[in-house]
Amino acid sequence: MNVSNPMDKKKVTSRKLLKKSVLSGSLIALVIAISPYLFYLYESAPTDSQVWNTYFFDIKTNVYASVNLMLWIWTGKVIPLILLIFWFFTCKHWWYHVILIPIAMYVFQLFSLFNSENGIFDVVEIYYLIPIMMVIIPFVYLIRLKIFDKVVHGIDLKKLDEELERLEHLEDYHDDSLEIE
């Protein structure tokens, strides 16, 4: 397809972007729609064995009592994590950074599941979240303050900064004039 007119190029580009958007949106909607079924995949695993041999793959666990239990724990972490990641990337609210906190929690929990050799997990992961929360919560609160000041109080922070600089300049000038006397 030879497109020489700039307007035609814009139409082709916008059509391609629309196709990508529809495709990615459809894929996200499909995953969200089937997420309950993905969660319940663990029910197809054997409840009395630590090994599950299928035509496509083999799963073995030494830590858990059965493959069913292992998959139940994994899907209980992976499915909410996937849904939270979708929410984070599609959220248009000003507070969407807070979604990173539960995402980090599930990531830490999954990491501990894969590194757990004694079957103990979900114990200390909350402490790993403290540094993340110490960064995200003040950041979101500052955004909230700026929005609240501008929308509710009608305070324009740029004008406020300019006024403070002007007053500071006057104060410096006043101090200099007192030293001369």
Short mmCIF file of C-alpha atoms in Angstrom, two decimals:
data_model
loop_
_atom_site.label_atom_id
_atom_site.label_comp_id
_atom_site.label_asym_id
_atom_site.label_seq_id
_atom_site.Cartn_x
_atom_site.Cartn_y
_atom_site.Cartn_z
CA MET A 1 0.00 0.00 0.00
CA ASN A 2 1.65 3.18 -1.20
CA VAL A 3 0.45 6.19 0.76
CA SER A 4 1.75 9.53 -0.44
CA ASN A 5 -0.78 11.94 1.00
CA PRO A 6 0.05 12.98 4.61
CA MET A 7 -3.64 12.82 5.56
CA ASP A 8 -3.81 9.24 4.27
CA LYS A 9 -0.71 8.36 6.31
CA LYS A 10 -2.40 9.70 9.44
CA LYS A 11 -5.50 7.62 8.70
CA VAL A 12 -3.42 4.46 8.19
CA THR A 13 -1.45 5.13 11.38
CA SER A 14 -4.59 5.83 13.40
CA ARG A 15 -6.21 2.66 12.01
CA LYS A 16 -3.16 0.61 13.03
CA LEU A 17 -3.22 2.13 16.52
CA LEU A 18 -6.94 1.43 16.79
CA LYS A 19 -6.39 -2.19 15.74
CA LYS A 20 -3.62 -2.58 18.34
CA SER A 21 -5.81 -0.98 20.99
CA VAL A 22 -8.78 -3.20 20.17
CA LEU A 23 -6.57 -6.30 20.10
CA SER A 24 -4.85 -5.55 23.42
CA GLY A 25 -8.12 -4.48 25.03
CA SER A 26 -9.81 -7.66 23.83
CA LEU A 27 -6.97 -9.78 25.20
CA ILE A 28 -7.15 -8.04 28.58
CA ALA A 29 -10.94 -8.41 28.66
CA LEU A 30 -10.64 -12.10 27.78
CA VAL A 31 -8.13 -12.77 30.57
CA ILE A 32 -10.30 -10.89 33.08
CA ALA A 33 -13.40 -12.77 31.92
CA ILE A 34 -11.79 -16.20 32.23
CA SER A 35 -9.87 -15.42 35.44
CA PRO A 36 -12.30 -17.41 37.63
CA TYR A 37 -11.72 -20.44 35.40
CA LEU A 38 -7.97 -19.91 35.54
CA PHE A 39 -8.18 -19.76 39.32
CA TYR A 40 -10.04 -23.06 39.51
CA LEU A 41 -7.53 -24.92 37.30
CA TYR A 42 -6.06 -26.37 40.49
CA GLU A 43 -9.15 -28.61 40.81
CA SER A 44 -7.98 -30.69 37.86
CA ALA A 45 -4.79 -31.65 39.74
CA PRO A 46 -4.67 -34.79 41.88
CA THR A 47 -5.44 -34.25 45.58
CA ASP A 48 -3.59 -37.30 46.83
CA SER A 49 -0.31 -37.16 44.94
CA GLN A 50 2.79 -35.00 44.91
CA VAL A 51 3.32 -35.70 41.19
CA TRP A 52 1.01 -34.82 38.31
CA ASN A 53 1.87 -36.34 34.95
CA THR A 54 -0.02 -35.01 31.96
CA TYR A 55 0.43 -35.29 28.22
CA PHE A 56 1.98 -31.78 28.05
CA PHE A 57 3.91 -31.42 31.32
CA ASP A 58 4.85 -32.95 34.66
CA ILE A 59 4.52 -31.13 37.97
CA LYS A 60 6.19 -32.38 41.12
CA THR A 61 6.21 -30.93 44.62
CA ASN A 62 8.22 -31.93 47.65
CA VAL A 63 7.07 -29.11 49.89
CA TYR A 64 3.28 -29.41 49.67
CA ALA A 65 1.07 -32.39 50.54
CA SER A 66 -0.33 -32.54 47.00
CA VAL A 67 -0.05 -30.90 43.62
CA ASN A 68 -3.63 -29.71 44.08
CA LEU A 69 -2.67 -27.76 47.21
CA MET A 70 0.40 -26.29 45.51
CA LEU A 71 -1.61 -25.09 42.49
CA TRP A 72 -4.35 -23.72 44.75
CA ILE A 73 -1.77 -21.60 46.60
CA TRP A 74 -0.09 -20.48 43.37
CA THR A 75 -3.30 -19.52 41.59
CA GLY A 76 -4.41 -17.66 44.73
CA LYS A 77 -1.36 -15.43 44.22
CA VAL A 78 -0.93 -15.29 40.43
CA ILE A 79 -4.51 -14.49 39.37
CA PRO A 80 -4.93 -11.47 41.71
CA LEU A 81 -1.45 -10.29 40.68
CA ILE A 82 -2.39 -10.39 36.99
CA LEU A 83 -5.65 -8.55 37.65
CA LEU A 84 -3.86 -5.89 39.74
CA ILE A 85 -1.27 -5.38 36.99
CA PHE A 86 -4.06 -4.89 34.44
CA TRP A 87 -5.74 -2.44 36.80
CA PHE A 88 -2.50 -0.50 37.33
CA PHE A 89 -1.82 -0.09 33.61
CA THR A 90 -5.40 0.79 32.70
CA CYS A 91 -6.35 2.99 35.68
CA LYS A 92 -6.84 6.66 34.87
CA HIS A 93 -7.27 7.92 38.45
CA TRP A 94 -4.67 10.13 40.12
CA TRP A 95 -4.09 7.58 42.90
CA TYR A 96 -3.19 4.62 40.66
CA HIS A 97 0.34 4.41 42.12
CA VAL A 98 -1.14 2.98 45.32
CA ILE A 99 -1.97 -0.18 43.35
CA LEU A 100 1.78 -0.86 43.34
CA ILE A 101 1.58 -1.77 47.05
CA PRO A 102 -0.64 -4.87 46.67
CA ILE A 103 1.24 -5.74 43.46
CA ALA A 104 4.49 -5.72 45.44
CA MET A 105 2.86 -7.80 48.18
CA TYR A 106 1.82 -10.53 45.73
CA VAL A 107 5.25 -10.45 44.05
CA PHE A 108 6.98 -10.93 47.41
CA GLN A 109 4.56 -13.73 48.29
CA LEU A 110 5.18 -15.49 44.97
CA PHE A 111 8.91 -15.11 45.42
CA SER A 112 8.68 -16.71 48.86
CA LEU A 113 6.54 -19.55 47.45
CA PHE A 114 9.16 -20.41 44.86
CA ASN A 115 11.98 -20.19 47.41
CA SER A 116 10.15 -21.95 50.24
CA GLU A 117 11.76 -25.26 51.07
CA ASN A 118 9.94 -25.83 54.33
CA GLY A 119 6.38 -24.82 53.34
CA ILE A 120 6.36 -21.67 55.49
CA PHE A 121 5.33 -18.54 53.63
CA ASP A 122 3.27 -15.35 54.01
CA VAL A 123 5.04 -14.55 57.28
CA VAL A 124 7.63 -11.81 56.74
CA GLU A 125 6.58 -10.45 53.34
CA ILE A 126 4.68 -7.61 54.97
CA TYR A 127 7.97 -6.22 56.29
CA TYR A 128 9.38 -6.09 52.76
CA LEU A 129 6.51 -3.76 51.83
CA ILE A 130 7.47 -1.08 54.35
CA PRO A 131 10.14 0.60 52.16
CA ILE A 132 7.82 0.52 49.16
CA MET A 133 5.01 2.03 51.20
CA MET A 134 7.39 4.69 52.57
CA VAL A 135 7.96 5.89 49.00
CA ILE A 136 4.52 5.45 47.42
CA ILE A 137 2.26 6.77 50.19
CA PRO A 138 3.97 10.19 50.57
CA PHE A 139 4.16 10.49 46.77
CA VAL A 140 0.42 9.86 46.39
CA TYR A 141 -0.35 12.14 49.33
CA LEU A 142 1.61 14.99 47.72
CA ILE A 143 -0.33 14.50 44.50
CA ARG A 144 -3.55 14.58 46.52
CA LEU A 145 -2.52 17.79 48.26
CA LYS A 146 -1.74 19.52 44.99
CA ILE A 147 -5.03 18.45 43.46
CA PHE A 148 -7.00 19.32 46.61
CA ASP A 149 -5.39 22.77 46.88
CA LYS A 150 -6.05 23.58 43.26
CA VAL A 151 -9.56 22.18 42.95
CA VAL A 152 -11.06 22.85 46.39
CA HIS A 153 -9.20 25.95 47.57
CA GLY A 154 -8.40 27.38 44.15
CA ILE A 155 -4.75 27.81 45.10
CA ASP A 156 -2.41 27.98 42.15
CA LEU A 157 0.92 26.71 43.42
CA LYS A 158 2.90 28.43 40.66
CA LYS A 159 1.46 31.82 41.61
CA LEU A 160 2.10 31.05 45.27
CA ASP A 161 5.76 30.25 44.50
CA GLU A 162 6.10 33.44 42.46
CA GLU A 163 4.65 35.48 45.34
CA LEU A 164 7.03 33.85 47.83
CA GLU A 165 10.00 34.62 45.58
CA ARG A 166 8.86 38.24 45.23
CA LEU A 167 8.51 38.58 49.02
CA GLU A 168 11.89 36.95 49.52
CA HIS A 169 13.44 39.38 47.05
CA LEU A 170 11.81 42.34 48.86
CA GLU A 171 13.04 41.01 52.21
CA ASP A 172 16.59 40.72 50.87
CA TYR A 173 16.35 44.26 49.50
CA HIS A 174 15.01 45.51 52.84
CA ASP A 175 17.85 43.78 54.74
CA ASP A 176 20.43 45.31 52.39
CA SER A 177 18.98 48.80 52.87
CA LEU A 178 19.13 48.43 56.66
CA GLU A 179 22.82 47.52 56.51
CA ILE A 180 23.59 50.66 54.54
CA GLU A 181 22.16 52.96 57.24
#
